[in-house]
Amino acid sequence: MTPLTKRWLNRSAEDFRVMRREFRNTEDPAYTAICFHAQQCLEKVFKAFLQENQIDFPKTHNIRDLIHLALPIRPEWKVLIDSATLLNRYAVDSRYPDDDAYKEDAEEAVTICERLRRVVLDALEQSDQLSL
C-alpha cells in the first residue's frame, strides 16, 4: 500500500472515529456533525481506493463521482451509488444553518458509512494481499 493511500485511510479513520463517538453521545448528539463526518469518511476511503489503484481523481466532495471513477475495476460498486449519493448533501450543505440533520438522518448516514466503508476496506485488503 502506498504512503499516500495510508494517509487517506488515516484521515478517513479519523472521521469514522468522530462520527462513531458523537453517535454514541446520549446527552446532546450533534446530528449534523455525525452526517458530515460520515460523508467525509466515505469520501476519503474512496479516494484511498482510487489512489491505491492509480486512478486520478479531481478535488471533489462528490462520492458519486468517485465511485464512477472506480467502476472500470469495480463494476459491482454501481449498486453503491444511490446510498452514497444520499451523503453528498452533508459535504457542504450541512455547514449552513438552514440545513439541519436529525436523529433519523444521522442513523441513516452512520449505517451507509459503515456498510460502504467496509466494502472499500475489504477491496483494499484483498488487493493488498494479492500483491504480496
mmCIF file of N, CA and C in Angstrom:
data_model
loop_
_atom_site.group_PDB
_atom_site.id
_atom_site.type_symbol
_atom_site.label_atom_id
_atom_site.label_comp_id
_atom_site.label_asym_id
_atom_site.label_seq_id
_atom_site.Cartn_x
_atom_site.Cartn_y
_atom_site.Cartn_z
ATOM 1 N N MET A 1 0.844 -1.177 0.000
ATOM 2 C CA MET A 1 0.000 0.000 0.000
ATOM 3 C C MET A 1 0.889 1.241 0.000
ATOM 4 N N THR A 2 0.536 2.207 -0.820
ATOM 5 C CA THR A 2 1.371 3.398 -0.927
ATOM 6 C C THR A 2 1.227 4.286 0.313
ATOM 7 N N PRO A 3 2.232 5.095 0.594
ATOM 8 C CA PRO A 3 2.144 6.010 1.737
ATOM 9 C C PRO A 3 0.956 6.984 1.622
ATOM 10 N N LEU A 4 0.676 7.462 0.420
ATOM 11 C CA LEU A 4 -0.444 8.397 0.259
ATOM 12 C C LEU A 4 -1.783 7.688 0.496
ATOM 13 N N THR A 5 -1.893 6.456 0.068
ATOM 14 C CA THR A 5 -3.109 5.684 0.350
ATOM 15 C C THR A 5 -3.296 5.569 1.854
ATOM 16 N N LYS A 6 -2.236 5.268 2.562
ATOM 17 C CA LYS A 6 -2.313 5.150 4.021
ATOM 18 C C LYS A 6 -2.741 6.462 4.668
ATOM 19 N N ARG A 7 -2.277 7.577 4.127
ATOM 20 C CA ARG A 7 -2.669 8.880 4.687
ATOM 21 C C ARG A 7 -4.159 9.138 4.467
ATOM 22 N N TRP A 8 -4.645 8.784 3.270
ATOM 23 C CA TRP A 8 -6.084 8.916 3.018
ATOM 24 C C TRP A 8 -6.873 8.039 3.998
ATOM 25 N N LEU A 9 -6.403 6.817 4.210
ATOM 26 C CA LEU A 9 -7.097 5.914 5.128
ATOM 27 C C LEU A 9 -7.047 6.425 6.566
ATOM 28 N N ASN A 10 -5.939 7.011 6.964
ATOM 29 C CA ASN A 10 -5.841 7.582 8.312
ATOM 30 C C ASN A 10 -6.828 8.722 8.499
ATOM 31 N N ARG A 11 -6.932 9.577 7.505
ATOM 32 C CA ARG A 11 -7.895 10.693 7.600
ATOM 33 C C ARG A 11 -9.328 10.169 7.633
ATOM 34 N N SER A 12 -9.594 9.164 6.814
ATOM 35 C CA SER A 12 -10.918 8.546 6.810
ATOM 36 C C SER A 12 -11.237 7.949 8.176
ATOM 37 N N ALA A 13 -10.252 7.281 8.769
ATOM 38 C CA ALA A 13 -10.440 6.668 10.082
ATOM 39 C C ALA A 13 -10.714 7.721 11.161
ATOM 40 N N GLU A 14 -10.082 8.884 11.045
ATOM 41 C CA GLU A 14 -10.354 9.973 11.994
ATOM 42 C C GLU A 14 -11.819 10.390 11.922
ATOM 43 N N ASP A 15 -12.308 10.587 10.702
ATOM 44 C CA ASP A 15 -13.715 10.967 10.535
ATOM 45 C C ASP A 15 -14.640 9.871 11.060
ATOM 46 N N PHE A 16 -14.267 8.625 10.823
ATOM 47 C CA PHE A 16 -15.076 7.500 11.299
ATOM 48 C C PHE A 16 -15.150 7.509 12.826
ATOM 49 N N ARG A 17 -14.016 7.725 13.479
ATOM 50 C CA ARG A 17 -13.999 7.754 14.948
ATOM 51 C C ARG A 17 -14.841 8.908 15.495
ATOM 52 N N VAL A 18 -14.728 10.068 14.880
ATOM 53 C CA VAL A 18 -15.514 11.219 15.341
ATOM 54 C C VAL A 18 -17.003 10.940 15.153
ATOM 55 N N MET A 19 -17.367 10.393 13.994
ATOM 56 C CA MET A 19 -18.757 10.060 13.725
ATOM 57 C C MET A 19 -19.290 9.094 14.776
ATOM 58 N N ARG A 20 -18.554 7.996 15.039
ATOM 59 C CA ARG A 20 -18.998 6.976 15.994
ATOM 60 C C ARG A 20 -19.074 7.544 17.416
ATOM 61 N N ARG A 21 -18.075 8.332 17.795
ATOM 62 C CA ARG A 21 -18.044 8.902 19.151
ATOM 63 C C ARG A 21 -19.256 9.816 19.368
ATOM 64 N N GLU A 22 -19.529 10.658 18.398
ATOM 65 C CA GLU A 22 -20.661 11.582 18.523
ATOM 66 C C GLU A 22 -21.991 10.825 18.454
ATOM 67 N N PHE A 23 -22.041 9.780 17.654
ATOM 68 C CA PHE A 23 -23.262 8.986 17.533
ATOM 69 C C PHE A 23 -23.597 8.281 18.851
ATOM 70 N N ARG A 24 -22.582 7.915 19.607
ATOM 71 C CA ARG A 24 -22.794 7.266 20.912
ATOM 72 C C ARG A 24 -23.150 8.268 22.015
ATOM 73 N N ASN A 25 -22.971 9.542 21.744
ATOM 74 C CA ASN A 25 -23.283 10.584 22.724
ATOM 75 C C ASN A 25 -24.795 10.583 22.982
ATOM 76 N N THR A 26 -25.183 10.316 24.206
ATOM 77 C CA THR A 26 -26.613 10.226 24.515
ATOM 78 C C THR A 26 -27.186 11.518 25.087
ATOM 79 N N GLU A 27 -26.316 12.427 25.501
ATOM 80 C CA GLU A 27 -26.822 13.648 26.134
ATOM 81 C C GLU A 27 -27.257 14.710 25.138
ATOM 82 N N ASP A 28 -26.439 14.993 24.168
ATOM 83 C CA ASP A 28 -26.777 16.043 23.197
ATOM 84 C C ASP A 28 -26.034 15.785 21.892
ATOM 85 N N PRO A 29 -26.408 14.730 21.160
ATOM 86 C CA PRO A 29 -25.671 14.395 19.939
ATOM 87 C C PRO A 29 -25.809 15.486 18.872
ATOM 88 N N ALA A 30 -24.729 15.732 18.184
ATOM 89 C CA ALA A 30 -24.703 16.724 17.098
ATOM 90 C C ALA A 30 -24.981 15.984 15.789
ATOM 91 N N TYR A 31 -26.249 15.848 15.458
ATOM 92 C CA TYR A 31 -26.648 15.037 14.307
ATOM 93 C C TYR A 31 -26.061 15.532 12.993
ATOM 94 N N THR A 32 -25.999 16.827 12.829
ATOM 95 C CA THR A 32 -25.434 17.372 11.591
ATOM 96 C C THR A 32 -23.950 17.032 11.483
ATOM 97 N N ALA A 33 -23.232 17.102 12.588
ATOM 98 C CA ALA A 33 -21.807 16.746 12.580
ATOM 99 C C ALA A 33 -21.621 15.254 12.302
ATOM 100 N N ILE A 34 -22.495 14.426 12.821
ATOM 101 C CA ILE A 34 -22.430 12.989 12.554
ATOM 102 C C ILE A 34 -22.542 12.747 11.053
ATOM 103 N N CYS A 35 -23.508 13.379 10.430
ATOM 104 C CA CYS A 35 -23.720 13.219 8.987
ATOM 105 C C CYS A 35 -22.530 13.749 8.195
ATOM 106 N N PHE A 36 -21.998 14.885 8.606
ATOM 107 C CA PHE A 36 -20.833 15.461 7.934
ATOM 108 C C PHE A 36 -19.647 14.500 7.984
ATOM 109 N N HIS A 37 -19.357 13.962 9.155
ATOM 110 C CA HIS A 37 -18.205 13.068 9.286
ATOM 111 C C HIS A 37 -18.436 11.727 8.588
ATOM 112 N N ALA A 38 -19.675 11.282 8.500
ATOM 113 C CA ALA A 38 -19.978 10.072 7.725
ATOM 114 C C ALA A 38 -19.638 10.308 6.260
ATOM 115 N N GLN A 39 -20.039 11.460 5.738
ATOM 116 C CA GLN A 39 -19.735 11.790 4.344
ATOM 117 C C GLN A 39 -18.235 11.907 4.134
ATOM 118 N N GLN A 40 -17.562 12.591 5.034
ATOM 119 C CA GLN A 40 -16.120 12.786 4.908
ATOM 120 C C GLN A 40 -15.374 11.455 4.965
ATOM 121 N N CYS A 41 -15.798 10.578 5.841
ATOM 122 C CA CYS A 41 -15.180 9.260 5.966
ATOM 123 C C CYS A 41 -15.261 8.504 4.641
ATOM 124 N N LEU A 42 -16.449 8.464 4.053
ATOM 125 C CA LEU A 42 -16.615 7.744 2.785
ATOM 126 C C LEU A 42 -15.851 8.406 1.654
ATOM 127 N N GLU A 43 -15.913 9.714 1.591
ATOM 128 C CA GLU A 43 -15.176 10.430 0.539
ATOM 129 C C GLU A 43 -13.700 10.032 0.574
ATOM 130 N N LYS A 44 -13.125 10.030 1.749
ATOM 131 C CA LYS A 44 -11.692 9.767 1.876
ATOM 132 C C LYS A 44 -11.345 8.300 1.668
ATOM 133 N N VAL A 45 -12.218 7.383 2.056
ATOM 134 C CA VAL A 45 -11.912 5.969 1.840
ATOM 135 C C VAL A 45 -11.989 5.634 0.350
ATOM 136 N N PHE A 46 -12.920 6.273 -0.369
ATOM 137 C CA PHE A 46 -12.966 6.068 -1.821
ATOM 138 C C PHE A 46 -11.742 6.695 -2.491
ATOM 139 N N LYS A 47 -11.300 7.825 -1.998
ATOM 140 C CA LYS A 47 -10.086 8.437 -2.543
ATOM 141 C C LYS A 47 -8.869 7.549 -2.274
ATOM 142 N N ALA A 48 -8.840 6.907 -1.129
ATOM 143 C CA ALA A 48 -7.749 5.963 -0.832
ATOM 144 C C ALA A 48 -7.756 4.824 -1.844
ATOM 145 N N PHE A 49 -8.931 4.292 -2.139
ATOM 146 C CA PHE A 49 -9.034 3.206 -3.108
ATOM 147 C C PHE A 49 -8.541 3.657 -4.486
ATOM 148 N N LEU A 50 -8.983 4.828 -4.907
ATOM 149 C CA LEU A 50 -8.562 5.350 -6.211
ATOM 150 C C LEU A 50 -7.059 5.583 -6.233
ATOM 151 N N GLN A 51 -6.534 6.162 -5.171
ATOM 152 C CA GLN A 51 -5.094 6.414 -5.068
ATOM 153 C C GLN A 51 -4.315 5.107 -5.186
ATOM 154 N N GLU A 52 -4.755 4.113 -4.455
ATOM 155 C CA GLU A 52 -4.045 2.834 -4.442
ATOM 156 C C GLU A 52 -4.067 2.162 -5.815
ATOM 157 N N ASN A 53 -5.117 2.426 -6.575
ATOM 158 C CA ASN A 53 -5.263 1.819 -7.897
ATOM 159 C C ASN A 53 -4.812 2.750 -9.021
ATOM 160 N N GLN A 54 -4.115 3.813 -8.640
ATOM 161 C CA GLN A 54 -3.532 4.758 -9.591
ATOM 162 C C GLN A 54 -4.570 5.338 -10.543
ATOM 163 N N ILE A 55 -5.726 5.676 -9.992
ATOM 164 C CA ILE A 55 -6.798 6.319 -10.755
ATOM 165 C C ILE A 55 -6.847 7.779 -10.319
ATOM 166 N N ASP A 56 -6.580 8.673 -11.248
ATOM 167 C CA ASP A 56 -6.618 10.101 -10.935
ATOM 168 C C ASP A 56 -8.038 10.533 -10.595
ATOM 169 N N PHE A 57 -8.139 11.453 -9.646
ATOM 170 C CA PHE A 57 -9.442 11.991 -9.277
ATOM 171 C C PHE A 57 -9.302 13.482 -9.012
ATOM 172 N N PRO A 58 -10.365 14.222 -9.299
ATOM 173 C CA PRO A 58 -10.322 15.667 -9.075
ATOM 174 C C PRO A 58 -10.553 15.987 -7.600
ATOM 175 N N LYS A 59 -10.303 17.234 -7.243
ATOM 176 C CA LYS A 59 -10.675 17.696 -5.912
ATOM 177 C C LYS A 59 -12.195 17.815 -5.917
ATOM 178 N N THR A 60 -12.832 16.913 -5.201
ATOM 179 C CA THR A 60 -14.289 16.892 -5.163
ATOM 180 C C THR A 60 -14.753 16.322 -3.836
ATOM 181 N N HIS A 61 -15.970 16.675 -3.466
ATOM 182 C CA HIS A 61 -16.608 16.080 -2.295
ATOM 183 C C HIS A 61 -17.704 15.102 -2.726
ATOM 184 N N ASN A 62 -17.855 14.921 -4.023
ATOM 185 C CA ASN A 62 -18.947 14.125 -4.563
ATOM 186 C C ASN A 62 -18.571 12.640 -4.591
ATOM 187 N N ILE A 63 -19.144 11.898 -3.665
ATOM 188 C CA ILE A 63 -18.849 10.468 -3.566
ATOM 189 C C ILE A 63 -19.318 9.731 -4.810
ATOM 190 N N ARG A 64 -20.425 10.150 -5.361
ATOM 191 C CA ARG A 64 -20.940 9.516 -6.588
ATOM 192 C C ARG A 64 -19.890 9.576 -7.693
ATOM 193 N N ASP A 65 -19.271 10.727 -7.875
ATOM 194 C CA ASP A 65 -18.242 10.873 -8.905
ATOM 195 C C ASP A 65 -17.044 9.970 -8.631
ATOM 196 N N LEU A 66 -16.692 9.831 -7.367
ATOM 197 C CA LEU A 66 -15.560 8.975 -7.006
ATOM 198 C C LEU A 66 -15.863 7.499 -7.301
ATOM 199 N N ILE A 67 -17.075 7.084 -6.998
ATOM 200 C CA ILE A 67 -17.461 5.704 -7.296
ATOM 201 C C ILE A 67 -17.437 5.458 -8.800
ATOM 202 N N HIS A 68 -17.935 6.417 -9.571
ATOM 203 C CA HIS A 68 -17.916 6.266 -11.037
ATOM 204 C C HIS A 68 -16.495 6.045 -11.554
ATOM 205 N N LEU A 69 -15.531 6.703 -10.942
ATOM 206 C CA LEU A 69 -14.142 6.521 -11.363
ATOM 207 C C LEU A 69 -13.630 5.116 -11.054
ATOM 208 N N ALA A 70 -14.184 4.495 -10.030
ATOM 209 C CA ALA A 70 -13.757 3.145 -9.642
ATOM 210 C C ALA A 70 -14.462 2.045 -10.430
ATOM 211 N N LEU A 71 -15.552 2.366 -11.104
ATOM 212 C CA LEU A 71 -16.355 1.336 -11.785
ATOM 213 C C LEU A 71 -15.602 0.504 -12.824
ATOM 214 N N PRO A 72 -14.634 1.058 -13.548
ATOM 215 C CA PRO A 72 -13.925 0.194 -14.505
ATOM 216 C C PRO A 72 -13.242 -1.022 -13.863
ATOM 217 N N ILE A 73 -12.825 -0.881 -12.602
ATOM 218 C CA ILE A 73 -12.203 -2.043 -11.951
ATOM 219 C C ILE A 73 -13.105 -2.669 -10.884
ATOM 220 N N ARG A 74 -14.154 -1.981 -10.512
ATOM 221 C CA ARG A 74 -15.124 -2.497 -9.539
ATOM 222 C C ARG A 74 -16.550 -2.232 -10.041
ATOM 223 N N PRO A 75 -16.940 -2.854 -11.147
ATOM 224 C CA PRO A 75 -18.271 -2.588 -11.707
ATOM 225 C C PRO A 75 -19.408 -2.937 -10.748
ATOM 226 N N GLU A 76 -19.155 -3.862 -9.836
ATOM 227 C CA GLU A 76 -20.186 -4.246 -8.865
ATOM 228 C C GLU A 76 -20.531 -3.109 -7.902
ATOM 229 N N TRP A 77 -19.711 -2.084 -7.859
ATOM 230 C CA TRP A 77 -19.975 -0.950 -6.977
ATOM 231 C C TRP A 77 -21.057 -0.023 -7.499
ATOM 232 N N LYS A 78 -21.557 -0.287 -8.671
ATOM 233 C CA LYS A 78 -22.644 0.544 -9.214
ATOM 234 C C LYS A 78 -23.836 0.562 -8.255
ATOM 235 N N VAL A 79 -24.051 -0.540 -7.552
ATOM 236 C CA VAL A 79 -25.174 -0.612 -6.609
ATOM 237 C C VAL A 79 -24.963 0.272 -5.376
ATOM 238 N N LEU A 80 -23.760 0.778 -5.176
ATOM 239 C CA LEU A 80 -23.463 1.635 -4.024
ATOM 240 C C LEU A 80 -23.809 3.100 -4.276
ATOM 241 N N ILE A 81 -23.990 3.443 -5.526
ATOM 242 C CA ILE A 81 -24.105 4.856 -5.899
ATOM 243 C C ILE A 81 -25.279 5.552 -5.221
ATOM 244 N N ASP A 82 -26.451 4.942 -5.236
ATOM 245 C CA ASP A 82 -27.618 5.616 -4.655
ATOM 246 C C ASP A 82 -27.437 5.881 -3.164
ATOM 247 N N SER A 83 -26.938 4.900 -2.441
ATOM 248 C CA SER A 83 -26.714 5.092 -1.000
ATOM 249 C C SER A 83 -25.681 6.184 -0.745
ATOM 250 N N ALA A 84 -24.580 6.107 -1.473
ATOM 251 C CA ALA A 84 -23.507 7.081 -1.281
ATOM 252 C C ALA A 84 -23.964 8.487 -1.611
ATOM 253 N N THR A 85 -24.776 8.597 -2.642
ATOM 254 C CA THR A 85 -25.246 9.914 -3.078
ATOM 255 C C THR A 85 -26.071 10.596 -1.992
ATOM 256 N N LEU A 86 -26.747 9.817 -1.173
ATOM 257 C CA LEU A 86 -27.520 10.407 -0.073
ATOM 258 C C LEU A 86 -26.635 11.210 0.873
ATOM 259 N N LEU A 87 -25.381 10.805 1.005
ATOM 260 C CA LEU A 87 -24.481 11.508 1.921
ATOM 261 C C LEU A 87 -23.848 12.752 1.303
ATOM 262 N N ASN A 88 -23.906 12.871 -0.014
ATOM 263 C CA ASN A 88 -23.287 14.030 -0.667
ATOM 264 C C ASN A 88 -23.783 15.353 -0.117
ATOM 265 N N ARG A 89 -25.051 15.415 0.252
ATOM 266 C CA ARG A 89 -25.605 16.697 0.716
ATOM 267 C C ARG A 89 -24.956 17.183 2.005
ATOM 268 N N TYR A 90 -24.320 16.280 2.741
ATOM 269 C CA TYR A 90 -23.692 16.667 4.007
ATOM 270 C C TYR A 90 -22.278 17.214 3.829
ATOM 271 N N ALA A 91 -21.734 17.127 2.629
ATOM 272 C CA ALA A 91 -20.365 17.600 2.393
ATOM 273 C C ALA A 91 -20.264 19.112 2.538
ATOM 274 N N VAL A 92 -21.219 19.818 1.995
ATOM 275 C CA VAL A 92 -21.172 21.278 2.011
ATOM 276 C C VAL A 92 -22.421 21.864 2.664
ATOM 277 N N ASP A 93 -23.583 21.377 2.256
ATOM 278 C CA ASP A 93 -24.833 21.970 2.743
ATOM 279 C C ASP A 93 -24.953 21.927 4.261
ATOM 280 N N SER A 94 -24.396 20.905 4.884
ATOM 281 C CA SER A 94 -24.532 20.776 6.338
ATOM 282 C C SER A 94 -23.776 21.864 7.094
ATOM 283 N N ARG A 95 -22.969 22.621 6.398
ATOM 284 C CA ARG A 95 -22.208 23.683 7.050
ATOM 285 C C ARG A 95 -23.028 24.961 7.207
ATOM 286 N N TYR A 96 -24.222 24.965 6.632
ATOM 287 C CA TYR A 96 -25.071 26.148 6.671
ATOM 288 C C TYR A 96 -26.223 25.928 7.640
ATOM 289 N N PRO A 97 -26.626 26.988 8.356
ATOM 290 C CA PRO A 97 -27.595 26.832 9.441
ATOM 291 C C PRO A 97 -29.012 26.456 9.002
ATOM 292 N N ASP A 98 -29.324 26.547 7.740
ATOM 293 C CA ASP A 98 -30.682 26.222 7.305
ATOM 294 C C ASP A 98 -30.822 24.777 6.822
ATOM 295 N N ASP A 99 -29.802 23.963 7.035
ATOM 296 C CA ASP A 99 -29.844 22.574 6.588
ATOM 297 C C ASP A 99 -29.445 21.644 7.731
ATOM 298 N N ASP A 100 -30.339 21.494 8.698
ATOM 299 C CA ASP A 100 -30.059 20.667 9.865
ATOM 300 C C ASP A 100 -30.321 19.196 9.573
ATOM 301 N N ALA A 101 -29.589 18.358 10.261
ATOM 302 C CA ALA A 101 -29.838 16.919 10.214
ATOM 303 C C ALA A 101 -30.470 16.510 11.544
ATOM 304 N N TYR A 102 -31.232 15.450 11.499
ATOM 305 C CA TYR A 102 -31.936 14.978 12.681
ATOM 306 C C TYR A 102 -31.527 13.540 12.987
ATOM 307 N N LYS A 103 -32.067 13.001 14.050
ATOM 308 C CA LYS A 103 -31.681 11.670 14.514
ATOM 309 C C LYS A 103 -31.795 10.626 13.398
ATOM 310 N N GLU A 104 -32.901 10.632 12.672
ATOM 311 C CA GLU A 104 -33.107 9.657 11.598
ATOM 312 C C GLU A 104 -32.059 9.818 10.499
ATOM 313 N N ASP A 105 -31.707 11.076 10.198
ATOM 314 C CA ASP A 105 -30.667 11.340 9.197
ATOM 315 C C ASP A 105 -29.334 10.762 9.655
ATOM 316 N N ALA A 106 -29.002 10.988 10.917
ATOM 317 C CA ALA A 106 -27.733 10.501 11.460
ATOM 318 C C ALA A 106 -27.692 8.972 11.466
ATOM 319 N N GLU A 107 -28.798 8.346 11.848
ATOM 320 C CA GLU A 107 -28.850 6.884 11.846
ATOM 321 C C GLU A 107 -28.613 6.332 10.441
ATOM 322 N N GLU A 108 -29.252 6.944 9.462
ATOM 323 C CA GLU A 108 -29.081 6.509 8.073
ATOM 324 C C GLU A 108 -27.645 6.749 7.595
ATOM 325 N N ALA A 109 -27.090 7.908 7.918
ATOM 326 C CA ALA A 109 -25.724 8.243 7.496
ATOM 327 C C ALA A 109 -24.707 7.267 8.093
ATOM 328 N N VAL A 110 -24.860 6.938 9.356
ATOM 329 C CA VAL A 110 -23.939 6.007 10.019
ATOM 330 C C VAL A 110 -24.053 4.617 9.385
ATOM 331 N N THR A 111 -25.262 4.177 9.140
ATOM 332 C CA THR A 111 -25.478 2.856 8.528
ATOM 333 C C THR A 111 -24.829 2.779 7.153
ATOM 334 N N ILE A 112 -25.061 3.808 6.339
ATOM 335 C CA ILE A 112 -24.475 3.844 4.996
ATOM 336 C C ILE A 112 -22.954 3.881 5.084
ATOM 337 N N CYS A 113 -22.444 4.741 5.943
ATOM 338 C CA CYS A 113 -20.995 4.888 6.080
ATOM 339 C C CYS A 113 -20.346 3.580 6.495
ATOM 340 N N GLU A 114 -20.893 2.946 7.511
ATOM 341 C CA GLU A 114 -20.297 1.697 7.991
ATOM 342 C C GLU A 114 -20.302 0.621 6.905
ATOM 343 N N ARG A 115 -21.411 0.504 6.190
ATOM 344 C CA ARG A 115 -21.532 -0.544 5.170
ATOM 345 C C ARG A 115 -20.598 -0.303 4.002
ATOM 346 N N LEU A 116 -20.610 0.908 3.457
ATOM 347 C CA LEU A 116 -19.788 1.201 2.279
ATOM 348 C C LEU A 116 -18.309 1.251 2.626
ATOM 349 N N ARG A 117 -17.991 1.754 3.786
ATOM 350 C CA ARG A 117 -16.587 1.779 4.228
ATOM 351 C C ARG A 117 -16.024 0.360 4.275
ATOM 352 N N ARG A 118 -16.813 -0.566 4.803
ATOM 353 C CA ARG A 118 -16.362 -1.962 4.894
ATOM 354 C C ARG A 118 -16.134 -2.558 3.504
ATOM 355 N N VAL A 119 -16.986 -2.230 2.547
ATOM 356 C CA VAL A 119 -16.825 -2.713 1.172
ATOM 357 C C VAL A 119 -15.492 -2.249 0.603
ATOM 358 N N VAL A 120 -15.191 -0.973 0.775
ATOM 359 C CA VAL A 120 -13.951 -0.420 0.224
ATOM 360 C C VAL A 120 -12.730 -0.976 0.956
ATOM 361 N N LEU A 121 -12.801 -1.045 2.274
ATOM 362 C CA LEU A 121 -11.665 -1.587 3.036
ATOM 363 C C LEU A 121 -11.414 -3.048 2.674
ATOM 364 N N ASP A 122 -12.476 -3.819 2.489
ATOM 365 C CA ASP A 122 -12.309 -5.218 2.074
ATOM 366 C C ASP A 122 -11.624 -5.305 0.720
ATOM 367 N N ALA A 123 -12.012 -4.429 -0.198
ATOM 368 C CA ALA A 123 -11.389 -4.421 -1.531
ATOM 369 C C ALA A 123 -9.915 -4.054 -1.436
ATOM 370 N N LEU A 124 -9.591 -3.081 -0.593
ATOM 371 C CA LEU A 124 -8.185 -2.699 -0.410
ATOM 372 C C LEU A 124 -7.380 -3.813 0.227
ATOM 373 N N GLU A 125 -7.958 -4.473 1.212
ATOM 374 C CA GLU A 125 -7.256 -5.592 1.865
ATOM 375 C C GLU A 125 -7.028 -6.734 0.873
ATOM 376 N N GLN A 126 -8.038 -7.003 0.075
ATOM 377 C CA GLN A 126 -7.916 -8.079 -0.924
ATOM 378 C C GLN A 126 -6.826 -7.764 -1.931
ATOM 379 N N SER A 127 -6.811 -6.542 -2.433
ATOM 380 C CA SER A 127 -5.793 -6.188 -3.431
ATOM 381 C C SER A 127 -4.405 -6.140 -2.805
ATOM 382 N N ASP A 128 -4.321 -5.756 -1.528
ATOM 383 C CA ASP A 128 -3.028 -5.730 -0.840
ATOM 384 C C ASP A 128 -2.479 -7.148 -0.673
ATOM 385 N N GLN A 129 -3.355 -8.084 -0.365
ATOM 386 C CA GLN A 129 -2.921 -9.483 -0.212
ATOM 387 C C GLN A 129 -2.553 -10.095 -1.546
ATOM 388 N N LEU A 130 -3.233 -9.697 -2.620
ATOM 389 C CA LEU A 130 -2.928 -10.224 -3.929
ATOM 390 C C LEU A 130 -1.557 -9.776 -4.424
ATOM 391 N N SER A 131 -1.116 -8.603 -3.949
ATOM 392 C CA SER A 131 0.171 -8.088 -4.409
ATOM 393 C C SER A 131 1.357 -8.635 -3.625
ATOM 394 N N LEU A 132 1.098 -9.400 -2.594
ATOM 395 C CA LEU A 132 2.201 -9.949 -1.783
ATOM 396 C C LEU A 132 2.966 -11.021 -2.513
#
